[in-house]
mmCIF file with all atom_site columns, C-alpha atoms and ligand atoms in Angstrom:
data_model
loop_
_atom_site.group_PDB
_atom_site.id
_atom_site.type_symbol
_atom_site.label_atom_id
_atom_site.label_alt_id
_atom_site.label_comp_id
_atom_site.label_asym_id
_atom_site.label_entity_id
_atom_site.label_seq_id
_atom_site.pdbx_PDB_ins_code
_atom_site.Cartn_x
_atom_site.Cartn_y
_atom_site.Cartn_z
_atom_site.occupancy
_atom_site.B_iso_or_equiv
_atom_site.pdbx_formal_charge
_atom_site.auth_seq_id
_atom_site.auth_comp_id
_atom_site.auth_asym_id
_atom_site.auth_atom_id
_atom_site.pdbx_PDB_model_num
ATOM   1   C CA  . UNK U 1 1   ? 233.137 -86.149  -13.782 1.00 93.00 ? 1   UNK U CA  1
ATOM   2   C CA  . UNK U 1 2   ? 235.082 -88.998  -12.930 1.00 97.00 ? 2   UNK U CA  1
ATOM   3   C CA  . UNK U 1 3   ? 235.456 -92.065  -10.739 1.00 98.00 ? 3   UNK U CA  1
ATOM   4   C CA  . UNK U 1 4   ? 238.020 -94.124  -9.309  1.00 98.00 ? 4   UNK U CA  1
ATOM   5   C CA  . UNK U 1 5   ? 237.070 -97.730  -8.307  1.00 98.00 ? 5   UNK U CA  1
ATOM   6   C CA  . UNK U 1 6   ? 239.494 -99.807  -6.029  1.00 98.00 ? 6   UNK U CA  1
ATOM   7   C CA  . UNK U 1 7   ? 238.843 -103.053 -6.204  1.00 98.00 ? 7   UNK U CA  1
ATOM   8   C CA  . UNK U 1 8   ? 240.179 -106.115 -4.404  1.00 97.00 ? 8   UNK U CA  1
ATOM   9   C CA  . UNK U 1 9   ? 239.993 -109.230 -5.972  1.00 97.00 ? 9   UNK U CA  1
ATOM   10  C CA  . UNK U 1 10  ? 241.320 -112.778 -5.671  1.00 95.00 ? 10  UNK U CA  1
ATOM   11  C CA  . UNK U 1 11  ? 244.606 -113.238 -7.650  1.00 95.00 ? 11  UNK U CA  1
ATOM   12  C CA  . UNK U 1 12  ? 243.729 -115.943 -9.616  1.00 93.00 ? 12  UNK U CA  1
ATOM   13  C CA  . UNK U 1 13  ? 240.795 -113.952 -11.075 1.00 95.00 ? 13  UNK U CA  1
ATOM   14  C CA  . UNK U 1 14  ? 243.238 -110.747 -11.304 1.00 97.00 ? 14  UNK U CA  1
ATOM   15  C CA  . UNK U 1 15  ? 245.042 -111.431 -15.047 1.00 97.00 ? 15  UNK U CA  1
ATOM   16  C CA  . UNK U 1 16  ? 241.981 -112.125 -16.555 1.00 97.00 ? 16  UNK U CA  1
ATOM   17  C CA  . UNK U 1 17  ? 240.075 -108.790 -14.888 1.00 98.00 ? 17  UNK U CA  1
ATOM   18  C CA  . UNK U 1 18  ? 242.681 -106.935 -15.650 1.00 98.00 ? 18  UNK U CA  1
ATOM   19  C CA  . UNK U 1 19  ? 242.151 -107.783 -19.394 1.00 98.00 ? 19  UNK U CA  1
ATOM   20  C CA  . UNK U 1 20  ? 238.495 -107.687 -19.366 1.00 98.00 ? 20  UNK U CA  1
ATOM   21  C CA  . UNK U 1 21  ? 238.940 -103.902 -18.614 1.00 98.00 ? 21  UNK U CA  1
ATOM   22  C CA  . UNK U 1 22  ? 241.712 -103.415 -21.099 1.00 98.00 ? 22  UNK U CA  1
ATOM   23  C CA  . UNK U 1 23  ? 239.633 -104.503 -24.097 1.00 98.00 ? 23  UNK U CA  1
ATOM   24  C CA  . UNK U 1 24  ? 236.761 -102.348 -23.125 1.00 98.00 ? 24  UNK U CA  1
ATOM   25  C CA  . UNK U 1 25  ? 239.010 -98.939  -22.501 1.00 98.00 ? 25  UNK U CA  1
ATOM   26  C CA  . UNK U 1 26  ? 239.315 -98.919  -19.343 1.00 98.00 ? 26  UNK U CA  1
ATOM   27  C CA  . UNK U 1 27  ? 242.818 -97.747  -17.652 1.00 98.00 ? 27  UNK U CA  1
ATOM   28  C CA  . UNK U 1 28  ? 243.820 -100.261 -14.820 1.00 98.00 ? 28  UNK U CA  1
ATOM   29  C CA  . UNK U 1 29  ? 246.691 -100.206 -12.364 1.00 98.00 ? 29  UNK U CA  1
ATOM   30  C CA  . UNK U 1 30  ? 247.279 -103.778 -10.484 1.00 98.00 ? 30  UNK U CA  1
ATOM   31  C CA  . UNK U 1 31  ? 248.550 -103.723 -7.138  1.00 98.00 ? 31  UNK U CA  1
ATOM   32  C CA  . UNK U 1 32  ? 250.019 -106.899 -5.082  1.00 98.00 ? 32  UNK U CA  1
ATOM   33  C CA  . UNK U 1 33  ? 248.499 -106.490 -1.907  1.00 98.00 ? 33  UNK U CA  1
ATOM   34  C CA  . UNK U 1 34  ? 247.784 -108.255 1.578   1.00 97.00 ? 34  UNK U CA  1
ATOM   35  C CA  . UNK U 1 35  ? 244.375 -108.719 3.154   1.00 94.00 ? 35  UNK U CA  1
ATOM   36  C CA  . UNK U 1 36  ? 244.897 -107.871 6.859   1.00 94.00 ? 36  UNK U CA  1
ATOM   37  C CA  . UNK U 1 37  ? 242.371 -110.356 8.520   1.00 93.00 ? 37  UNK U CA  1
ATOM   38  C CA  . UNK U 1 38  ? 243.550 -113.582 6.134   1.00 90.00 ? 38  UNK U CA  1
ATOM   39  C CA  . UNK U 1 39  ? 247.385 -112.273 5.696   1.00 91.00 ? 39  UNK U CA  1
ATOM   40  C CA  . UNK U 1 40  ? 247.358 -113.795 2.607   1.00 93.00 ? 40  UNK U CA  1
ATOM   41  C CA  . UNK U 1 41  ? 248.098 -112.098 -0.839  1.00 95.00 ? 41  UNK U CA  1
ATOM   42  C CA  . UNK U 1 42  ? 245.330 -110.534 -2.529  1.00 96.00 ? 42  UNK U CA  1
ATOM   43  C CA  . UNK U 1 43  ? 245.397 -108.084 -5.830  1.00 98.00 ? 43  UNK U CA  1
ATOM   44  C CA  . UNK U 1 44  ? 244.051 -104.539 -5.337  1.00 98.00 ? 44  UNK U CA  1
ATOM   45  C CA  . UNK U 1 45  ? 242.955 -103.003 -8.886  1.00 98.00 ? 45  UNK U CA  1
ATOM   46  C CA  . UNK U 1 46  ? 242.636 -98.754  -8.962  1.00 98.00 ? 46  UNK U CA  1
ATOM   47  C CA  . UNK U 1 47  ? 240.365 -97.485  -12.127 1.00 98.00 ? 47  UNK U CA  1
ATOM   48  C CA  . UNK U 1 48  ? 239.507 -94.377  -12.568 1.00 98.00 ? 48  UNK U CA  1
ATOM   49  C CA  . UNK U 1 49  ? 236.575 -93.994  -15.071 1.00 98.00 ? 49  UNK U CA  1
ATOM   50  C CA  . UNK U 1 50  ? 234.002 -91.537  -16.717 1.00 98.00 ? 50  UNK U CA  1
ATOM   51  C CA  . UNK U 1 51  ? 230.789 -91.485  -14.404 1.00 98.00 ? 51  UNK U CA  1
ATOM   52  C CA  . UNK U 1 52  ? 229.026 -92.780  -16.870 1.00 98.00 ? 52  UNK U CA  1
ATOM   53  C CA  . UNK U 1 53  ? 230.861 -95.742  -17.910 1.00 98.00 ? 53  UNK U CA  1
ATOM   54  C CA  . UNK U 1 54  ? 230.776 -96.402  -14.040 1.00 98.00 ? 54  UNK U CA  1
ATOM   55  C CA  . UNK U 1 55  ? 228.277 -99.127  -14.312 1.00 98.00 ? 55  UNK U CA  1
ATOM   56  C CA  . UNK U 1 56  ? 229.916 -101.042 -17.715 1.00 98.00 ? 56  UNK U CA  1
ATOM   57  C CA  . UNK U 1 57  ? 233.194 -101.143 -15.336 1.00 98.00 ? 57  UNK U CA  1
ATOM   58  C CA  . UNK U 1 58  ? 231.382 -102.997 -11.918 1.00 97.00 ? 58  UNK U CA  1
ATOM   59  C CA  . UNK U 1 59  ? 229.429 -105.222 -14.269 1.00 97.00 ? 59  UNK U CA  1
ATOM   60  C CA  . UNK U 1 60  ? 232.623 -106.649 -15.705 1.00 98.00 ? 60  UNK U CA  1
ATOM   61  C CA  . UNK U 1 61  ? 234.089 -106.820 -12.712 1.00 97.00 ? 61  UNK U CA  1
ATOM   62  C CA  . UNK U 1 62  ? 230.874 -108.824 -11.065 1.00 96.00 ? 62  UNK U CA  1
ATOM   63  C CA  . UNK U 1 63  ? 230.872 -111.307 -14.089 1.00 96.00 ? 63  UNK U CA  1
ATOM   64  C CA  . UNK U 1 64  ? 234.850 -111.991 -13.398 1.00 96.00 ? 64  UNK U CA  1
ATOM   65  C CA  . UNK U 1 65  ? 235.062 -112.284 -9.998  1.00 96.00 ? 65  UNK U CA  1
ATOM   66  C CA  . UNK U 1 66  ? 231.703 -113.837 -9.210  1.00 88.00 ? 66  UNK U CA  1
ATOM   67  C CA  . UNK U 1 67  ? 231.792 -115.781 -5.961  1.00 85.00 ? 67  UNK U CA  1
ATOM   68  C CA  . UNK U 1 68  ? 231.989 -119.371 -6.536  1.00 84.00 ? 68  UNK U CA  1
ATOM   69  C CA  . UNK U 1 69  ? 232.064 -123.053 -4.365  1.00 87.00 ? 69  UNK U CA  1
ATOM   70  C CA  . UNK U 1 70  ? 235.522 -124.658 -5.201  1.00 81.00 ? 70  UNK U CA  1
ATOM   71  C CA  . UNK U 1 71  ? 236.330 -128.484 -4.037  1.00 84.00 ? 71  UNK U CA  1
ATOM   72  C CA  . UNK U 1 72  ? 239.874 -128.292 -2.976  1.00 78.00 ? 72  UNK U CA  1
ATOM   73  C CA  . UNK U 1 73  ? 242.523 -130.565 -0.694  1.00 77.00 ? 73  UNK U CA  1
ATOM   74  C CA  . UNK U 1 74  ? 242.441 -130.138 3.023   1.00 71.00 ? 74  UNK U CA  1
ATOM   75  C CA  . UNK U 1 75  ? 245.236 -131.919 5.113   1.00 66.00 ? 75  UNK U CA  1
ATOM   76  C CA  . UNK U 1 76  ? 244.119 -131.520 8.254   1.00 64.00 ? 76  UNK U CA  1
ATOM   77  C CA  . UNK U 1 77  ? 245.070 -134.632 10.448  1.00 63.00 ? 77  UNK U CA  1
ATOM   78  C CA  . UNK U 1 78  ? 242.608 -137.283 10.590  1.00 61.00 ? 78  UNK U CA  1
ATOM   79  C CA  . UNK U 1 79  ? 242.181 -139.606 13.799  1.00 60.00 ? 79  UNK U CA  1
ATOM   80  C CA  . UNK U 1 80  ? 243.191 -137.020 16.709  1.00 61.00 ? 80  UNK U CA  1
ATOM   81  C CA  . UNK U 1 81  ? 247.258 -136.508 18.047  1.00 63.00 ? 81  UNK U CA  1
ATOM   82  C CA  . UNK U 1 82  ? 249.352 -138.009 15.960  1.00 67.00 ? 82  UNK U CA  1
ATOM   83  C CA  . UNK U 1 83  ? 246.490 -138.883 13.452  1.00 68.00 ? 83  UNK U CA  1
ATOM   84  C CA  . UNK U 1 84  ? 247.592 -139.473 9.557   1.00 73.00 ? 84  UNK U CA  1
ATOM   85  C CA  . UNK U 1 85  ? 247.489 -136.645 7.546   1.00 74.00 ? 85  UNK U CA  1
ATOM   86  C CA  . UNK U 1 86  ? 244.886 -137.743 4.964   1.00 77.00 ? 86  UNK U CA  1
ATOM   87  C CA  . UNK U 1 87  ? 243.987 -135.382 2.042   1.00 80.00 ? 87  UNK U CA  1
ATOM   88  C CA  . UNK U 1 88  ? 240.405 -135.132 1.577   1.00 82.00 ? 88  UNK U CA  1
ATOM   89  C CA  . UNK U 1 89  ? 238.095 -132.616 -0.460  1.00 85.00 ? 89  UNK U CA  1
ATOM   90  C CA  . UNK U 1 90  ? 236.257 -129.331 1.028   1.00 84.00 ? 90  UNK U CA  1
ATOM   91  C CA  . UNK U 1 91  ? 234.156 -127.262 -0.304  1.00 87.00 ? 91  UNK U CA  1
ATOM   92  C CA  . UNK U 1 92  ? 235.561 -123.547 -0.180  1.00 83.00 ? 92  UNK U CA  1
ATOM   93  C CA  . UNK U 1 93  ? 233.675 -120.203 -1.722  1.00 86.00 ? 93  UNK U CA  1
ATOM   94  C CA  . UNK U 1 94  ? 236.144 -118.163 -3.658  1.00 82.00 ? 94  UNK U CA  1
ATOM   95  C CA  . UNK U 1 95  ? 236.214 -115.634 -5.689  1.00 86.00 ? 95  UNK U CA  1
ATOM   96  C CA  . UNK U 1 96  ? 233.848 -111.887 -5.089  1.00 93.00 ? 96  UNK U CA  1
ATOM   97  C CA  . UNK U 1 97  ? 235.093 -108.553 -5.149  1.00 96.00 ? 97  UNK U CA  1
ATOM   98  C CA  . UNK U 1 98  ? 235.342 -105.862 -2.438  1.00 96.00 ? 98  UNK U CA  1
ATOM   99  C CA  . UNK U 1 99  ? 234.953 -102.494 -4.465  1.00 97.00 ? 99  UNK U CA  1
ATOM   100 C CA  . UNK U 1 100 ? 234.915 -99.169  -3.133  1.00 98.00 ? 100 UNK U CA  1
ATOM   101 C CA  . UNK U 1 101 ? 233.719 -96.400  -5.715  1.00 98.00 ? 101 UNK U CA  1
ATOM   102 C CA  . UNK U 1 102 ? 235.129 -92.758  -4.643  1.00 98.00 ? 102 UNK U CA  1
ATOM   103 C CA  . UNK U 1 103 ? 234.547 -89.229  -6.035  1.00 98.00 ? 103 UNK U CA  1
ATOM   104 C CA  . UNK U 1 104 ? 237.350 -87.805  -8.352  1.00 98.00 ? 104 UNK U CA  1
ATOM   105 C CA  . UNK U 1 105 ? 237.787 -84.268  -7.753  1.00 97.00 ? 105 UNK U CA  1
ATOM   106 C CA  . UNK U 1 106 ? 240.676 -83.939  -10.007 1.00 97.00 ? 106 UNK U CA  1
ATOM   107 C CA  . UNK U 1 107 ? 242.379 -85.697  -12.863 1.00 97.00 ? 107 UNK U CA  1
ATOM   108 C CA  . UNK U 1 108 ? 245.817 -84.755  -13.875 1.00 97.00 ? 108 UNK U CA  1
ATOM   109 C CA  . UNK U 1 109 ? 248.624 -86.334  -16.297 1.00 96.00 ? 109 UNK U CA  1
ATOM   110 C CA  . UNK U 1 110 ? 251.521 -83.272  -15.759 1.00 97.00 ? 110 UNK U CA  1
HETATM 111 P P1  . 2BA J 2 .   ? 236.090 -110.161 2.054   1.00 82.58 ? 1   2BA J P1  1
HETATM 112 O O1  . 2BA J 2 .   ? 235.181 -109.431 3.001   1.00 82.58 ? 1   2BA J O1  1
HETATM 113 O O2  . 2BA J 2 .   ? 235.557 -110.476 0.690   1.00 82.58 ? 1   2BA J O2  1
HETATM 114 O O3  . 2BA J 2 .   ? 237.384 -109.262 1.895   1.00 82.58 ? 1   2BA J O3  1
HETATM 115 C C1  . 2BA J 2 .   ? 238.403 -109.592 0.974   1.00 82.58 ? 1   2BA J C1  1
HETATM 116 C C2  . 2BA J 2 .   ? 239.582 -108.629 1.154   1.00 82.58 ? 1   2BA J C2  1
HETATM 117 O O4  . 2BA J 2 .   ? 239.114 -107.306 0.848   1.00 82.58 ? 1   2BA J O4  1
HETATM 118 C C3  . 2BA J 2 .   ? 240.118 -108.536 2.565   1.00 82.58 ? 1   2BA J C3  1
HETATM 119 O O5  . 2BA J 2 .   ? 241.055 -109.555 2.797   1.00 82.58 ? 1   2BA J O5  1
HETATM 120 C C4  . 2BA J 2 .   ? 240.753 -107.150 2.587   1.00 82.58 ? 1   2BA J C4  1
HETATM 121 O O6  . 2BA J 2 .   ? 242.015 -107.191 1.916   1.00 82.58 ? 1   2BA J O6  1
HETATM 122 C C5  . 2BA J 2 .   ? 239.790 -106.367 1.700   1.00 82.58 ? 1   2BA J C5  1
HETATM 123 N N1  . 2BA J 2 .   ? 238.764 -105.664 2.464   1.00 82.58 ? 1   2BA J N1  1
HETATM 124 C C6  . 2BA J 2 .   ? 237.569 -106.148 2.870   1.00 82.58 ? 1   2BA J C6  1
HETATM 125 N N2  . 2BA J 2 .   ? 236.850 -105.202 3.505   1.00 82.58 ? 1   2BA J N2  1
HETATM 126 C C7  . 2BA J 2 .   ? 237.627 -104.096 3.525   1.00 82.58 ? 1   2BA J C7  1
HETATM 127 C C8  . 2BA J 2 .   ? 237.462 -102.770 4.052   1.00 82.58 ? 1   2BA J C8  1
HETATM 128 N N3  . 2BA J 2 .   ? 236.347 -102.387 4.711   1.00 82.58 ? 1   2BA J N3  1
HETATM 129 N N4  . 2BA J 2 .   ? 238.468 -101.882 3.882   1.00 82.58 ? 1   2BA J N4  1
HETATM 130 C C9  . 2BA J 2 .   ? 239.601 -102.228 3.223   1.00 82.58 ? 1   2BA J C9  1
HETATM 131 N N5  . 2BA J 2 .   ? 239.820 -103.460 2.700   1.00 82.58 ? 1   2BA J N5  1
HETATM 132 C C10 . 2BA J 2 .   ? 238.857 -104.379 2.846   1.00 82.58 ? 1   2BA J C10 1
HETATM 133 P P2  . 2BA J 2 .   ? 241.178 -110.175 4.268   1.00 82.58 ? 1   2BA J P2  1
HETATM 134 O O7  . 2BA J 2 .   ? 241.255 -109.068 5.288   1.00 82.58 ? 1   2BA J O7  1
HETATM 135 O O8  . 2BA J 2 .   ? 242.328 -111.141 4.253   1.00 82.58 ? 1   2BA J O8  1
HETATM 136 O O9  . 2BA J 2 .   ? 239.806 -110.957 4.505   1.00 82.58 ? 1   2BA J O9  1
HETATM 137 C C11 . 2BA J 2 .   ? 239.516 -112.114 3.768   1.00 82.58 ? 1   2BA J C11 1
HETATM 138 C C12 . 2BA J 2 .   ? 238.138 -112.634 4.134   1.00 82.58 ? 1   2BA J C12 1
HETATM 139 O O10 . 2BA J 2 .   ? 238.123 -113.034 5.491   1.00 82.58 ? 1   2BA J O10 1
HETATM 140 C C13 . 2BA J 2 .   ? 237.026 -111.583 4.011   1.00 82.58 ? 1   2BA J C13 1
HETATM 141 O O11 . 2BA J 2 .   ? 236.570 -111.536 2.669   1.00 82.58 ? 1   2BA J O11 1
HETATM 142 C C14 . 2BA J 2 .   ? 236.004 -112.088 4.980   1.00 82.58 ? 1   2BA J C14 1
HETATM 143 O O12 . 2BA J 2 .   ? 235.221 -113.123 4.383   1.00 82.58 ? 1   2BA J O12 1
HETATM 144 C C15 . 2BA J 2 .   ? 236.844 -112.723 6.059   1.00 82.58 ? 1   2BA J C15 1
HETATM 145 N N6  . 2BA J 2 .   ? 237.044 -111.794 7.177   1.00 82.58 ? 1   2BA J N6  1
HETATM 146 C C16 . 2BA J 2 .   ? 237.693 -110.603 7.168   1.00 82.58 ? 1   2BA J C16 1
HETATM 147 N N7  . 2BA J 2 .   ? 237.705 -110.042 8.376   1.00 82.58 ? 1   2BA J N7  1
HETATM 148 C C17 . 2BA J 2 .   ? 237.059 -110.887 9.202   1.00 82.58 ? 1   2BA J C17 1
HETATM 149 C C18 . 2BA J 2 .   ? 236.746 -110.880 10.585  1.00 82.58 ? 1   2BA J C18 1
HETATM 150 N N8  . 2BA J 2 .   ? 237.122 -109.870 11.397  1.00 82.58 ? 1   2BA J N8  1
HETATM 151 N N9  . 2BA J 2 .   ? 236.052 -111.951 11.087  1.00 82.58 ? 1   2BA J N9  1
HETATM 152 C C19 . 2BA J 2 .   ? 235.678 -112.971 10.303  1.00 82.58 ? 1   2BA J C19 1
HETATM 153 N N10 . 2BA J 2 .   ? 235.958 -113.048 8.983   1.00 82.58 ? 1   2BA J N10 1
HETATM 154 C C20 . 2BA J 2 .   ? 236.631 -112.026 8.437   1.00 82.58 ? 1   2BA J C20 1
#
């Protein structure tokens, strides 16, 4: 029996998850998608895989997309209405996965 994991992932983590599961056999298809709540792009990946390489496939994509603090530019105006726009660092958490794991009930190439 078979699998088929959708997983939504970061795009900057997407090339190198979709070649993690390449090199271990696993069929991928990469979609460019939008998160609703953000509206921002986000990369939706559809597997389908043999139950019991199930677990090999979510552990590769937990070690690729593992959630991690980034230090990045924020621009937001400094020194209230019409303040200087003065870059300065944050600390954002990117990265993680949102995978959903569904029942195949049928597998067909016609
Ligand atoms: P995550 O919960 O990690 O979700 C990342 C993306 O996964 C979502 O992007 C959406 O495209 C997809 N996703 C998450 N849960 C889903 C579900 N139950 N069904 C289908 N797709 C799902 P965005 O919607 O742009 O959300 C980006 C991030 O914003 C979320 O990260 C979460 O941390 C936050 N977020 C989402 N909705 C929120 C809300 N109503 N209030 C506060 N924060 C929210």
């Amino acid at each position: 029996m078979m699998k088929l994991i959708i997983a939504i992932v970061q795009d900057e983590d997407a090339g190198r998850l979709v070649s993690a599961l390449m090199d271990k056999g696993f069929g991928v298809t990469k979609l460019a998608t939008t998160g609703g709540f953000l509206r921002a792009g986000n990369t939706t990946l559809i597997s389908g895989v043999q139950d019991e390489k199930l677990e090999e496939a979510l552990s590769v994509i937990e070690k690729i997309c593992k959630s991690r603090e980034q230090i990045t530019a924020s621009t937001t105006p400094m020194g209230g209405a019409g303040g200087v726009y003065v870059p300065y660092p944050i600390r954002v958490t990117v990265g993680g996965a949102t995978v959903f794991v569904l029942e195949v009930s049928q597998f067909l190439k016609v």
